[in-house]
Structures are given as C-alpha cells and as structure tokens.
Amino acid sequence: PTATSLEAKFRLGSNAAASLTKGDAVIVVGKEHTNRWEKDGVAQYGRVIDADFIGADLNRATVAITRNAKDD
C-alpha cells in the first residue's frame, strides 16, 4: 500500500498538532497531488493531501471545542 502524507499549514497545522495524536480517526478535505523525488538514483513517488479542513471522526470519538482567539 502507498502511504499518504498530509500537509496542514499555518493555524490549521498548529491546531491539528495540539489536538490530535497518532492513530486518531480524522476526516480531511483538501487537494491531493503526487510528489516525486529520487533516492539512490531511483524515482520515488508519494501521495500528499494539502488539507483545507481537518476534523475528528465523531463515529469514533467525542470532542470539546475550544475556539481560537480572533486575530487583530
């Protein structure tokens, strides 16, 4: 199976890092693309999702919402 990486930038990324732990079931909305790089002269490929939204899967967990302070 191919692993998929997730990129969550700026506040989305910091909030996800503060709220989620490895193994948490999440729902992600974003755009998928493929990255290409070389390792030892061999082309490697990996899928990446650029996240626009991330949320907990409420079929598997409960959450408590803490709102961010508004930016000035």
Protein backbone atom coordinates (compact mmCIF):
# COMPACT_ATOMS: atom_id res chain seq x y z
CA PRO A 1 0.00 0.00 0.00
CA THR A 2 1.02 3.56 -0.66
CA ALA A 3 1.22 5.89 2.33
CA THR A 4 -0.40 9.28 2.10
CA SER A 5 1.17 12.33 3.73
CA LEU A 6 -0.84 15.25 4.98
CA GLU A 7 0.22 18.90 4.84
CA ALA A 8 -1.69 21.28 7.10
CA LYS A 9 -0.25 24.77 7.08
CA PHE A 10 -0.39 27.74 9.43
CA ARG A 11 -3.11 27.73 12.11
CA LEU A 12 -4.70 24.53 10.77
CA GLY A 13 -1.43 22.67 11.24
CA SER A 14 -0.73 24.02 14.73
CA ASN A 15 -4.31 23.32 15.87
CA ALA A 16 -4.18 19.78 14.47
CA ALA A 17 -0.84 19.12 16.20
CA ALA A 18 -2.22 20.42 19.50
CA SER A 19 -5.49 18.47 19.22
CA LEU A 20 -4.70 15.12 17.60
CA THR A 21 -2.45 12.18 18.37
CA LYS A 22 -1.18 9.36 16.18
CA GLY A 23 -3.96 6.90 15.45
CA ASP A 24 -6.85 9.36 15.86
CA ALA A 25 -9.52 8.91 13.20
CA VAL A 26 -9.94 12.12 11.21
CA ILE A 27 -11.79 13.46 8.21
CA VAL A 28 -9.69 15.57 5.83
CA VAL A 29 -10.84 17.79 2.98
CA GLY A 30 -8.21 19.07 0.59
CA LYS A 31 -6.43 18.60 -2.70
CA GLU A 32 -4.35 15.53 -3.47
CA HIS A 33 -1.20 15.55 -5.56
CA THR A 34 1.81 13.30 -6.14
CA ASN A 35 5.37 14.21 -5.15
CA ARG A 36 8.35 12.76 -6.99
CA TRP A 37 11.91 12.51 -5.67
CA GLU A 38 14.95 10.34 -6.24
CA LYS A 39 16.57 8.04 -3.73
CA ASP A 40 19.78 6.30 -4.74
CA GLY A 41 19.04 7.17 -8.37
CA VAL A 42 15.59 5.55 -8.28
CA ALA A 43 12.43 7.60 -8.74
CA GLN A 44 10.14 7.53 -5.70
CA TYR A 45 6.54 8.73 -5.55
CA GLY A 46 4.23 9.64 -2.70
CA ARG A 47 0.72 10.98 -2.35
CA VAL A 48 0.19 14.23 -0.44
CA ILE A 49 -3.04 15.88 0.67
CA ASP A 50 -2.88 19.67 1.11
CA ALA A 51 -5.52 19.99 3.84
CA ASP A 52 -8.11 22.74 3.79
CA PHE A 53 -10.10 21.27 6.72
CA ILE A 54 -9.42 18.58 9.35
CA GLY A 55 -11.96 17.23 11.82
CA ALA A 56 -12.29 14.35 14.24
CA ASP A 57 -14.37 11.37 13.10
CA LEU A 58 -17.26 11.54 15.57
CA ASN A 59 -18.13 7.90 14.88
CA ARG A 60 -15.02 7.03 16.91
CA ALA A 61 -14.52 9.88 19.39
CA THR A 62 -16.05 12.84 21.15
CA VAL A 63 -14.54 16.31 21.15
CA ALA A 64 -14.72 19.52 23.16
CA ILE A 65 -14.45 22.70 21.11
CA THR A 66 -12.08 25.47 22.21
CA ARG A 67 -12.27 28.48 19.91
CA ASN A 68 -9.15 30.36 18.85
CA ALA A 69 -8.75 33.98 19.82
CA LYS A 70 -9.51 36.26 16.86
CA ASP A 71 -6.55 37.79 15.05
CA ASP A 72 -6.29 41.57 15.31
